[in-house]
Coordinates of N, CA and C in Angstrom, one line a residue:
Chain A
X4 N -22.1 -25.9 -0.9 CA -20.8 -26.1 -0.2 C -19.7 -25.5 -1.0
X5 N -19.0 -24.7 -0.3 CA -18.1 -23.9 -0.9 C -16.6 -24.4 -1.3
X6 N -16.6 -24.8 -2.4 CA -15.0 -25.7 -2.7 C -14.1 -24.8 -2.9
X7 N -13.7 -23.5 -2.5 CA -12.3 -23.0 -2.7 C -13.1 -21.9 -1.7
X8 N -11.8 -22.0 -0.9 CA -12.4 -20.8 0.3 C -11.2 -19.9 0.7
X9 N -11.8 -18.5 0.9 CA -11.0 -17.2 1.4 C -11.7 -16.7 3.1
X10 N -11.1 -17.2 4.0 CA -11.3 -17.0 5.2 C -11.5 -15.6 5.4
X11 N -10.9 -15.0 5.2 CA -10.5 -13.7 5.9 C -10.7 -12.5 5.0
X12 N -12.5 -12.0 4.7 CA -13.0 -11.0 3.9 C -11.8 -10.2 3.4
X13 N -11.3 -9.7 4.7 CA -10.0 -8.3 4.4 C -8.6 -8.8 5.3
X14 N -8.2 -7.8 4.5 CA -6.9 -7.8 5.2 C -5.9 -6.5 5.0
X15 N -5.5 -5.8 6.2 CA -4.9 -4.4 5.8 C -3.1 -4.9 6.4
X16 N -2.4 -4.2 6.0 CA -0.8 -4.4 6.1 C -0.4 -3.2 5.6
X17 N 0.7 -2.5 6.2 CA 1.3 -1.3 5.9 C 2.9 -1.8 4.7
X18 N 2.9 -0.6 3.9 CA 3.4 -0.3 2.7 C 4.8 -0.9 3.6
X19 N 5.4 -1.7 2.7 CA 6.5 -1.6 2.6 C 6.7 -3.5 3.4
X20 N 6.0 -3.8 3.9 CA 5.7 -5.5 4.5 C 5.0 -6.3 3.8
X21 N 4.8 -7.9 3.9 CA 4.3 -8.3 3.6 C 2.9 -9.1 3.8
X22 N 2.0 -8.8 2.6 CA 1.2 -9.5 2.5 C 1.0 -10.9 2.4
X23 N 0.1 -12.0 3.2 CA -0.6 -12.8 2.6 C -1.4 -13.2 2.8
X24 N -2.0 -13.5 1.8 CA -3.4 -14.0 1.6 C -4.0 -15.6 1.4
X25 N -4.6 -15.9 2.1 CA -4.5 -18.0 2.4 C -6.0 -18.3 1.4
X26 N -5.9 -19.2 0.9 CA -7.1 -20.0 0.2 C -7.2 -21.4 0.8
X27 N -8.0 -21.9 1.0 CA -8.4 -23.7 1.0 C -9.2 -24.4 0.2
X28 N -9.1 -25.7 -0.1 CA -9.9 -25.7 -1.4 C -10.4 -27.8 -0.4
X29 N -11.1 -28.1 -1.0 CA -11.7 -29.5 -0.8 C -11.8 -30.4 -1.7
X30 N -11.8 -30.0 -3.0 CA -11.8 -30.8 -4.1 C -10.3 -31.5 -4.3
X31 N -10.0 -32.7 -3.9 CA -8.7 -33.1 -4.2 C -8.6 -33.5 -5.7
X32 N -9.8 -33.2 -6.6 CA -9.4 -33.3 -8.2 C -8.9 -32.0 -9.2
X33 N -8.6 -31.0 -7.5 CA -8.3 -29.3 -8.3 C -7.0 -30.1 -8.4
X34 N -6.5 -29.3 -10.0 CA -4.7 -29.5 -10.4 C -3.9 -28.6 -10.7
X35 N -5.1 -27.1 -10.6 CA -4.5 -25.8 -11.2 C -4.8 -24.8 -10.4
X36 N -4.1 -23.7 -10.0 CA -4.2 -22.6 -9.0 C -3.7 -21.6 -9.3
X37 N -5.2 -20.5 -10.0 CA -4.7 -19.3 -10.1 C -5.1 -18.4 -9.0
X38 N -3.9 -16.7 -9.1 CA -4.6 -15.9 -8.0 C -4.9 -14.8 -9.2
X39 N -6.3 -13.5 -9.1 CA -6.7 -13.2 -9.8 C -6.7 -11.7 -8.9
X40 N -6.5 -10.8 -9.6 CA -7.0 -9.3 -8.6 C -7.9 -8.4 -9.6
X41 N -8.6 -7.8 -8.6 CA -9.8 -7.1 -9.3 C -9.6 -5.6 -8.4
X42 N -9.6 -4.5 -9.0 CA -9.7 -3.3 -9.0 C -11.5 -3.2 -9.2
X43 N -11.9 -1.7 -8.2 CA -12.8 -2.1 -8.3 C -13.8 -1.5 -10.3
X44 N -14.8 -1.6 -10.5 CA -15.3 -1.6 -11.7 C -14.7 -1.8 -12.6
X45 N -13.7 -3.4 -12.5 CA -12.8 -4.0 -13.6 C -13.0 -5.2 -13.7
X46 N -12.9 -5.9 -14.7 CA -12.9 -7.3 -14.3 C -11.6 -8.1 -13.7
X47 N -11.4 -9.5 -13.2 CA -10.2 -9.7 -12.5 C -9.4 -9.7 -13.7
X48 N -8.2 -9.3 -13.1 CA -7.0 -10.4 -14.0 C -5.6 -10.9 -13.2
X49 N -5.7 -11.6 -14.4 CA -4.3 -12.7 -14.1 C -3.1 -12.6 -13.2
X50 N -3.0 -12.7 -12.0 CA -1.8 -12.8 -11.2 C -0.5 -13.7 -11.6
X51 N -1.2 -15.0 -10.8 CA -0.2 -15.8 -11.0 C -0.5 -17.2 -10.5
X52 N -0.1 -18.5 -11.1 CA -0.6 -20.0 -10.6 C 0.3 -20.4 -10.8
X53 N -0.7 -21.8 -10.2 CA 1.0 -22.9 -9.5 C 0.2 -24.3 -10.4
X54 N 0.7 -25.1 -11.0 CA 0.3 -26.5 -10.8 C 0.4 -27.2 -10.1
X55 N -0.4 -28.5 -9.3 CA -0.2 -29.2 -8.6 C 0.9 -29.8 -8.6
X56 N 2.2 -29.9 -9.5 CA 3.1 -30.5 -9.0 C 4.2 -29.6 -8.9
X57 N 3.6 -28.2 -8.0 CA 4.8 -28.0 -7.8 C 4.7 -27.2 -6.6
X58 N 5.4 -26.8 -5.9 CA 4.9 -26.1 -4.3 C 5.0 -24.8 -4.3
X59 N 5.8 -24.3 -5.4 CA 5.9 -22.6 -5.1 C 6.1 -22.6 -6.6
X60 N 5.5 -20.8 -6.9 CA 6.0 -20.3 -7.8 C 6.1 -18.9 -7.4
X61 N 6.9 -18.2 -7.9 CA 7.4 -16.4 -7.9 C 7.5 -15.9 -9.1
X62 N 6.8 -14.8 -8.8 CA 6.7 -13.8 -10.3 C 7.3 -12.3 -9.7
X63 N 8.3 -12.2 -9.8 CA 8.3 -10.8 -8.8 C 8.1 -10.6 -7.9
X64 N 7.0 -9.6 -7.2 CA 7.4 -9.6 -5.7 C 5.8 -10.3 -5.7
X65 N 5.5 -11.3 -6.2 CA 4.0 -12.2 -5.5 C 4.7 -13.8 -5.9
X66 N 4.8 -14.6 -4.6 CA 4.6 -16.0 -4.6 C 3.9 -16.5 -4.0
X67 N 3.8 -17.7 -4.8 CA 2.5 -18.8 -4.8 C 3.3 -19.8 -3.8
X68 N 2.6 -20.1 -2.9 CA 2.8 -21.7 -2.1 C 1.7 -22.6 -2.2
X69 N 1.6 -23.6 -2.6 CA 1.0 -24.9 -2.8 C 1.7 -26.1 -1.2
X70 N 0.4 -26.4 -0.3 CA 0.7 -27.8 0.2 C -0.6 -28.4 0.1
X71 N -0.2 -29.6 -0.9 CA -1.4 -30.1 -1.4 C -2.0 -30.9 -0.3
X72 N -0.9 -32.0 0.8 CA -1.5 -32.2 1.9 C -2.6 -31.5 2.6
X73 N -2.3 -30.4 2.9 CA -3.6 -29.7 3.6 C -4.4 -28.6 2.5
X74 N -4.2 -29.3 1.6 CA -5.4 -28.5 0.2 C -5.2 -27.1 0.9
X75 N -3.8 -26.2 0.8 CA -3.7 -24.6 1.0 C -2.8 -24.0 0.1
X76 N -3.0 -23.0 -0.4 CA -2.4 -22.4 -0.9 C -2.4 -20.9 -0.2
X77 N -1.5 -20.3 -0.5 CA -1.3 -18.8 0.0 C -0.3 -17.8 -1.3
X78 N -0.7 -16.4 -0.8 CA 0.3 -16.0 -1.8 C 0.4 -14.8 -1.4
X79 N 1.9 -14.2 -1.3 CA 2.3 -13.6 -0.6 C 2.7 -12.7 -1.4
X80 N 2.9 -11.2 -1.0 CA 3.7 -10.3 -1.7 C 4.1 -9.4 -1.2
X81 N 5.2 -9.4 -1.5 CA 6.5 -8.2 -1.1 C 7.6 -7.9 -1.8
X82 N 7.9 -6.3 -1.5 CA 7.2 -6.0 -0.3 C 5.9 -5.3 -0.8
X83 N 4.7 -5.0 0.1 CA 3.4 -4.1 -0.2 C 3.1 -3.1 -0.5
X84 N 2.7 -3.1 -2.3 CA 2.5 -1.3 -2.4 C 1.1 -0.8 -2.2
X85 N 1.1 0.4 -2.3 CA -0.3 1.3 -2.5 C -1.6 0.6 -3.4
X86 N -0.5 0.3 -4.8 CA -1.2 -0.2 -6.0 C -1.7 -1.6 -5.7
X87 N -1.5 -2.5 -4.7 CA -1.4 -3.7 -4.2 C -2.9 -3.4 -4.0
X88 N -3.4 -2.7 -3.6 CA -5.0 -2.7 -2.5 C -6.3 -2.8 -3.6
X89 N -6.5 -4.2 -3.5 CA -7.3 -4.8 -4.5 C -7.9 -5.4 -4.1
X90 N -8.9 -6.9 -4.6 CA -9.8 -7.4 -4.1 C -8.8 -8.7 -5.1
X91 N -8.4 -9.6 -4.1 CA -7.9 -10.8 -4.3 C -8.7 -12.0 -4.3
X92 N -8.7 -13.1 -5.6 CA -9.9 -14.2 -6.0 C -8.8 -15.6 -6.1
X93 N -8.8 -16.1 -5.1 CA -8.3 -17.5 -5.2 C -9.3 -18.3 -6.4
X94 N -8.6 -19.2 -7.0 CA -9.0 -19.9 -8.3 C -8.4 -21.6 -8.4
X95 N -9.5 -22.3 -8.7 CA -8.9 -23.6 -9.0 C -9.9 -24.1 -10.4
X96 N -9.0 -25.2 -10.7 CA -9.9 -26.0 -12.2 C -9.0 -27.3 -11.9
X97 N -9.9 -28.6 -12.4 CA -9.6 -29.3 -11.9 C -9.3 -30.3 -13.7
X98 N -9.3 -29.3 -14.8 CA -9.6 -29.2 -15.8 C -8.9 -28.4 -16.6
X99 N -8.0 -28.6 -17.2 CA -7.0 -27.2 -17.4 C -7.7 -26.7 -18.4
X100 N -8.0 -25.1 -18.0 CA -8.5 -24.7 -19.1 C -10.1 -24.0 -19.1
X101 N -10.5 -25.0 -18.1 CA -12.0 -25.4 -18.3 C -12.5 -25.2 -16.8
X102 N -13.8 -24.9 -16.4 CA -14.5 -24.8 -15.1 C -13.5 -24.7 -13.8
X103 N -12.9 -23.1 -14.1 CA -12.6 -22.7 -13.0 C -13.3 -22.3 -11.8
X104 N -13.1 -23.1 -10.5 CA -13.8 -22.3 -8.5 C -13.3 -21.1 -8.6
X105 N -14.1 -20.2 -8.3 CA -13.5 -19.6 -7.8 C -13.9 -19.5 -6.4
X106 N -13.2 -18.4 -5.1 CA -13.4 -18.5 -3.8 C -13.8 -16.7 -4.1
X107 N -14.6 -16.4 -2.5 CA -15.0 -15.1 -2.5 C -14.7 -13.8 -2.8
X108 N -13.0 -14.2 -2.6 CA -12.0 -13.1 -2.4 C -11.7 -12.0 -1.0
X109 N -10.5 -11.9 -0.6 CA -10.0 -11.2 0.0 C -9.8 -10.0 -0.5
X110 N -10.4 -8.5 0.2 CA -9.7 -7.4 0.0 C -9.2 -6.9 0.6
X111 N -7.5 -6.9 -0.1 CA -6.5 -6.2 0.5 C -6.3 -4.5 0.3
X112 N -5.9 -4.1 1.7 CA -5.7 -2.5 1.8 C -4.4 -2.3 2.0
X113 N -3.4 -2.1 1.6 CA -2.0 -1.3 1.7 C -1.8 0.1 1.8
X114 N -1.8 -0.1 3.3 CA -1.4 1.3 4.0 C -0.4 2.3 3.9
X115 N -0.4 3.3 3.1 CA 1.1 4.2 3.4 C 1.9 4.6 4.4
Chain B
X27 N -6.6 -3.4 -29.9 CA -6.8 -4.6 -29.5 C -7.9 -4.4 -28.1
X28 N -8.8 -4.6 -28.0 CA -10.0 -4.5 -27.1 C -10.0 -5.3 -26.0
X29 N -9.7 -6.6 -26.7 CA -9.5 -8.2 -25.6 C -10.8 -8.3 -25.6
X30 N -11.4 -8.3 -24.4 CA -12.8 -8.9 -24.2 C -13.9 -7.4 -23.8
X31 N -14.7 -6.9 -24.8 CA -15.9 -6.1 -24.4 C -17.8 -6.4 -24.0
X32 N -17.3 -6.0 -23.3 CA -19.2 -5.9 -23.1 C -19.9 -4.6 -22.4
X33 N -21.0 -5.1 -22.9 CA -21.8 -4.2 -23.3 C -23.4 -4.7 -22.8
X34 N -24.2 -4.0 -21.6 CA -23.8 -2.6 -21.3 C -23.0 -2.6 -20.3
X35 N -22.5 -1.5 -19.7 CA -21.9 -1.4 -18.3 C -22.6 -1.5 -17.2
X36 N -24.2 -1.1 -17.1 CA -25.1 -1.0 -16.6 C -26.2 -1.1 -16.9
X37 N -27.5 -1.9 -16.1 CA -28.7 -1.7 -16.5 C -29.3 -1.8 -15.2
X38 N -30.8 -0.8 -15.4 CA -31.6 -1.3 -14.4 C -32.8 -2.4 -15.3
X39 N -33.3 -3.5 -14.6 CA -34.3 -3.8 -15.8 C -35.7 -4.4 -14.5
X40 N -36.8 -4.2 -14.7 CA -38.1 -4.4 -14.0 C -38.1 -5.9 -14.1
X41 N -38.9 -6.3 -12.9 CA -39.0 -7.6 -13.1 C -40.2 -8.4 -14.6
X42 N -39.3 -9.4 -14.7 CA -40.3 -10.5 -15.9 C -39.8 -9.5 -17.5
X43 N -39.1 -8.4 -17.7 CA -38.0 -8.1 -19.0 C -37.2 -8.8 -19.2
X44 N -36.9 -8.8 -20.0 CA -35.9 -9.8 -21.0 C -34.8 -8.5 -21.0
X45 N -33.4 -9.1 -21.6 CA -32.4 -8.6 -22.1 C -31.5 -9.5 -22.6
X46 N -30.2 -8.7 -23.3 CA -29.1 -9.5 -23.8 C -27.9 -8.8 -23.0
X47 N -26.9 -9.3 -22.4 CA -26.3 -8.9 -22.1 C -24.9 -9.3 -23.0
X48 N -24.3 -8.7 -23.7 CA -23.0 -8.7 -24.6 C -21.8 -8.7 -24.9
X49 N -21.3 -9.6 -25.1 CA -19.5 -10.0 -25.3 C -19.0 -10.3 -26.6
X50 N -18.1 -9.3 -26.7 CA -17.8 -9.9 -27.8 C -15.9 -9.8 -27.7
X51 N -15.2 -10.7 -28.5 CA -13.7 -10.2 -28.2 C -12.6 -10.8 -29.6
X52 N -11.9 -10.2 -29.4 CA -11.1 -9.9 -30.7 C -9.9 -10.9 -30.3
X53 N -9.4 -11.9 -29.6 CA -8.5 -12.2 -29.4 C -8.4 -13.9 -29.7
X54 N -9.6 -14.2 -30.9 CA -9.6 -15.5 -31.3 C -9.2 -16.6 -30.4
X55 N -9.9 -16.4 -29.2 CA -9.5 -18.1 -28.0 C -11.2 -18.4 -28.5
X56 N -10.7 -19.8 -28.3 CA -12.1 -20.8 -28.5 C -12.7 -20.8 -27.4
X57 N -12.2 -20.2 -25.8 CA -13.3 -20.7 -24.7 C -13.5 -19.3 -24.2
X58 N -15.7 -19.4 -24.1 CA -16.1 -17.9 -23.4 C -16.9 -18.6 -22.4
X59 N -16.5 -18.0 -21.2 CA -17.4 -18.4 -20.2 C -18.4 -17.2 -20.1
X60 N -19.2 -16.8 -19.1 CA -20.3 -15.8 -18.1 C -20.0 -16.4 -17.2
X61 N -19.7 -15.2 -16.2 CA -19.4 -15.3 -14.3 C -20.9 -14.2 -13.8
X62 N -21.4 -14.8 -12.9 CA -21.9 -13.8 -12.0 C -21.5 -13.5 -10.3
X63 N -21.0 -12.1 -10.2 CA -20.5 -12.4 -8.8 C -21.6 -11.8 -8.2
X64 N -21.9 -12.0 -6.9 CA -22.4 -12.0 -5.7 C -22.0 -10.6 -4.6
X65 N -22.5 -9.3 -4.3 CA -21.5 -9.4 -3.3 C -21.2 -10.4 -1.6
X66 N -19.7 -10.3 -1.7 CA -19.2 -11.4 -0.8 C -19.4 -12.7 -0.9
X67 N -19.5 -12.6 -2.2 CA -19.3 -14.2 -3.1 C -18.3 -14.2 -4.3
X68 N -17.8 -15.5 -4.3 CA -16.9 -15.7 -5.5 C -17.7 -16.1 -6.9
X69 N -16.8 -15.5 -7.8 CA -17.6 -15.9 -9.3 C -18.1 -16.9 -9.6
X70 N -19.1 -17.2 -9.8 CA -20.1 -18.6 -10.0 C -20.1 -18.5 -11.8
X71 N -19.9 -19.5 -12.2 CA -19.9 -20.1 -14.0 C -21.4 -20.1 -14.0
X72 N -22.0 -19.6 -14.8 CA -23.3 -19.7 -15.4 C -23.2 -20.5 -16.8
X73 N -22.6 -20.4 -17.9 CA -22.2 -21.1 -18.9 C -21.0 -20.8 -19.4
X74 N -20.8 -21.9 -20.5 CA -19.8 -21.6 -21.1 C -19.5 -22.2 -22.6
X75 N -18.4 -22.1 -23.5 CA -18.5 -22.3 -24.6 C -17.0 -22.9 -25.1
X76 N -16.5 -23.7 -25.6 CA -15.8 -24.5 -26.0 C -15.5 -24.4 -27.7
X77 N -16.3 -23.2 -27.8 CA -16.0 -23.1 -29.6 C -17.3 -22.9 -30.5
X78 N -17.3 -22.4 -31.0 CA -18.7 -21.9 -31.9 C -19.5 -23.1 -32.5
X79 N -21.0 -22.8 -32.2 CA -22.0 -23.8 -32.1 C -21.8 -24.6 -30.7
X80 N -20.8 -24.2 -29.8 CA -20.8 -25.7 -29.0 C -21.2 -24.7 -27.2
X81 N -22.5 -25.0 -26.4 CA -22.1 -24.3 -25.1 C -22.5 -25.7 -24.4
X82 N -22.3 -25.3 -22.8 CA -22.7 -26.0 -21.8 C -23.1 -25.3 -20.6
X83 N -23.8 -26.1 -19.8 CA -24.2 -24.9 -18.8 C -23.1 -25.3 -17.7
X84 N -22.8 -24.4 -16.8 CA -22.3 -24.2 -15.2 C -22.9 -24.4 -14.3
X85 N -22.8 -23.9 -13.3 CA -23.1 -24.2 -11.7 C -24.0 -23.3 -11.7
X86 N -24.7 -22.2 -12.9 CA -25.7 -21.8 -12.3 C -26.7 -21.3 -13.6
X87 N -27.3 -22.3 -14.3 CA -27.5 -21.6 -15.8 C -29.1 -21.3 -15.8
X88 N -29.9 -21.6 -14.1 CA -31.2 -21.4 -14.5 C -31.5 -20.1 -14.6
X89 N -32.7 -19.6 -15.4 CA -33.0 -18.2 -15.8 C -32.0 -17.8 -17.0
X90 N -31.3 -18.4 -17.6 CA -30.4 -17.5 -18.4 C -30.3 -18.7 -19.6
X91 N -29.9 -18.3 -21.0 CA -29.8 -18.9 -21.9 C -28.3 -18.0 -22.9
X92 N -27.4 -18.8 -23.8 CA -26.6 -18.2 -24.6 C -26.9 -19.0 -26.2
X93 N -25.7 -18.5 -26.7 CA -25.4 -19.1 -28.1 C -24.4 -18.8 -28.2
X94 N -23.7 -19.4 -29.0 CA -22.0 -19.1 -30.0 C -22.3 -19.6 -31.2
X95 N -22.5 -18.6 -32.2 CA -22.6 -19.0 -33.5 C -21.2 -18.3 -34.3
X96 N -20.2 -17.2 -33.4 CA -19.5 -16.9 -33.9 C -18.3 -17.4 -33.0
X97 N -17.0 -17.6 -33.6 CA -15.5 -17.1 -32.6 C -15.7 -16.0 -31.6
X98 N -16.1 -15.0 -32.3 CA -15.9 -13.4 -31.3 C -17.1 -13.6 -30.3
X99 N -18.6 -14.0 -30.5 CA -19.6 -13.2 -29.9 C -20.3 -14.8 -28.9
X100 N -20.4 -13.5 -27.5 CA -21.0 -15.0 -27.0 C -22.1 -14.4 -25.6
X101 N -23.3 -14.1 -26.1 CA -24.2 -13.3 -25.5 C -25.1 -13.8 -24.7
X102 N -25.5 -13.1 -23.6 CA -26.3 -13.9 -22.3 C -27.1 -13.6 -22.3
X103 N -28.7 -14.5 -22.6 CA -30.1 -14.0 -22.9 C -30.6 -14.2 -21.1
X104 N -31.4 -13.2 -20.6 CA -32.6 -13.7 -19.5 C -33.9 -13.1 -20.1
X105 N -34.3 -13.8 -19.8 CA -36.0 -14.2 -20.3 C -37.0 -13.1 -19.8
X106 N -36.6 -13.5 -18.3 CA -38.2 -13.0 -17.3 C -37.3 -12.6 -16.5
X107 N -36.6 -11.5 -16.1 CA -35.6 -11.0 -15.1 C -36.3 -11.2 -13.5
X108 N -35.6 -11.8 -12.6 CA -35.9 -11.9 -11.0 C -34.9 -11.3 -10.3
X109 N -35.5 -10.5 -9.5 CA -34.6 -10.0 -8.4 C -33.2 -10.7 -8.2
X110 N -33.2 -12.0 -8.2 CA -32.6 -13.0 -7.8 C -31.1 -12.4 -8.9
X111 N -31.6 -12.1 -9.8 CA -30.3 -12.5 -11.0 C -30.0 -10.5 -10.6
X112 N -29.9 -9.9 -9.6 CA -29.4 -8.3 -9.6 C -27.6 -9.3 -9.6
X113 N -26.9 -9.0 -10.1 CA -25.3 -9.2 -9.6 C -24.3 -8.4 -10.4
X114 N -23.3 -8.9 -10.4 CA -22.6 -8.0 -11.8 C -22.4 -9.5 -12.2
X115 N -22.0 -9.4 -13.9 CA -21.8 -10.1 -14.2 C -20.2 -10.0 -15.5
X116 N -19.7 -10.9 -15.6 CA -18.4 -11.0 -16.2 C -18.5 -12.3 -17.4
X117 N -18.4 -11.7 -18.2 CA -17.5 -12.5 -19.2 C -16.1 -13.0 -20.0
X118 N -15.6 -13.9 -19.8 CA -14.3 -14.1 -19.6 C -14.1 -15.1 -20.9
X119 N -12.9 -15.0 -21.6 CA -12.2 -16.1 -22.7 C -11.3 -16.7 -21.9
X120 N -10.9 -17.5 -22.7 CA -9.3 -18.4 -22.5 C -9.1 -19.7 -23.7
X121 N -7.7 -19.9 -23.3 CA -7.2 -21.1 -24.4 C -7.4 -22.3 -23.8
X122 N -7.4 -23.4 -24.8 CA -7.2 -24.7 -24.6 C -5.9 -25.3 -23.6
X123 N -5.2 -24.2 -24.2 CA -3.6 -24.5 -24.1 C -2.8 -23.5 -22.8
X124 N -3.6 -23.0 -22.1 CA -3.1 -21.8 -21.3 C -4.7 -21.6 -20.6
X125 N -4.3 -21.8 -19.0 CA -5.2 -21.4 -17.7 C -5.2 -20.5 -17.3
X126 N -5.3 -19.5 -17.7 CA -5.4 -18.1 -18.1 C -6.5 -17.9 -18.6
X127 N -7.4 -17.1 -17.5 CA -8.9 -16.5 -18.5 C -8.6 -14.6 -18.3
X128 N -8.9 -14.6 -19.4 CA -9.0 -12.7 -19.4 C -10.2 -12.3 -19.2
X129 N -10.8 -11.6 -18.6 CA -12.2 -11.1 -18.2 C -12.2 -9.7 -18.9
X130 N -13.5 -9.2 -19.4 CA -13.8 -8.0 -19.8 C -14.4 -6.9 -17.8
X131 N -14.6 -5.8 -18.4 CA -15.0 -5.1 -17.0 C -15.9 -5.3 -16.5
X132 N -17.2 -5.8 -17.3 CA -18.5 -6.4 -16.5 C -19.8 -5.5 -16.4
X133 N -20.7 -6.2 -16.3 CA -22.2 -5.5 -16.7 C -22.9 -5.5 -15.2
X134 N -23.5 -5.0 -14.4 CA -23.6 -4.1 -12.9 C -25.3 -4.5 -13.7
X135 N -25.7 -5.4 -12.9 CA -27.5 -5.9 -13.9 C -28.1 -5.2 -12.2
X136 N -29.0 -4.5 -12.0 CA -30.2 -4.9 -11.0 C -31.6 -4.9 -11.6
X137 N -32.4 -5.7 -11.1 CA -33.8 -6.1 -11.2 C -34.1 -5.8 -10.2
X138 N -35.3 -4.5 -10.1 CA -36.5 -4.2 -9.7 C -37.9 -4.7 -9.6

């Protein structure tokens, strides 16, 4: 049973709009939420997370929304570049630090 | 500064071979996990390590064995290779103090 989930294999959006991308998770003991991007023959790295106590975060043009009521998170970016078209890995730990879920990932295409 | 290497990029290996698959990283964090992804699956924890002499297994540690005798080196033994274990695989650090794991590029394993 899958405790952090990416609905939507892909997702394509033209350059210059915004992306987002939704996660759901089931474990109400997750407290940590990262988003992770992977180019392909790389390993992921580090986007950007939110802790549970807080509902949004922004790093530039990517924010994080947290509603922990309906265990969702999403995270949006804008506006959409080229460089954006990656393979996106929702992330939770319920443990800071320690045994991160991750979900299948979404890959995003940004269209010129 | 390297961050996280491994080694190899690729292997083919027959069934019931053994190998090591290799990490090692320069950036002194006490926590190394092993990810194996799937395709159209999210990264699954196979083990992981909390600091030299100390591992534990993950959500998926049958067929595979490690050690941490050092800070830098934290290597993934399979025994008797199965079809089962073709994936890529990732190994990733991070701190006690920061949910942030850095991943190396990753080792592309198939079993024949």
């Amino acid at each position: 049973d899958q405790q952090v989930k990416q609905n939507s294999p892909s997702l394509s959006v033209q350059e210059g709009r915004i992306s987002i991308l939704n996660c759901d998770y089931t474990n109400s003991m997750f407290d940590y939420f990262l988003w992770y991007k992977k180019y392909p023959a790389e390993g992921p790295t580090f986007l950007i997370s939110i802790s549970s106590i807080k509902d949004k975060n922004e790093d530039g043009r990517f924010t994080v929304f947290l509603n922990k009521s309906a265990k969702h998170l999403s995270l949006h970016i804008v506006p959409s570049q080229p460089g954006d078209s990656a393979v996106y890995f929702c992330a939770a730990s319920g443990n800071y630090g320690q045994n991160f879920v991750f979900g299948p990932g979404t890959r995003l295409s940004v269209l010129p | 500064n390297a961050g996280v290497t491994q080694t190899p990029k690729f292997r083919i290996l027959k069934i019931g071979q053994s190998m090591t698959l290799q990490c090692t990283q320069d950036m002194n964090h006490n926590y190394m996990y092993w990810y194996r992804q799937d395709p159209g699956m999210g990264l699954k924890l196979i083990y992981y390590s909390v600091g030299a002499g100390i591992t534990d297994k993950g959500e998926v540690p049958n067929g595979y064995n490690v050690s941490r005798s050092t800070t830098e080196d934290f290597p993934l033994r399979l025994e008797l290779a199965a079809p089962s274990q073709t994936s890529v695989y990732f190994c990733a650090i991070g701190q006690p103090s920061n949910e942030k794991l850095f991943f190396g590029s990753g080792t592309q394993l198939s079993v024949l």
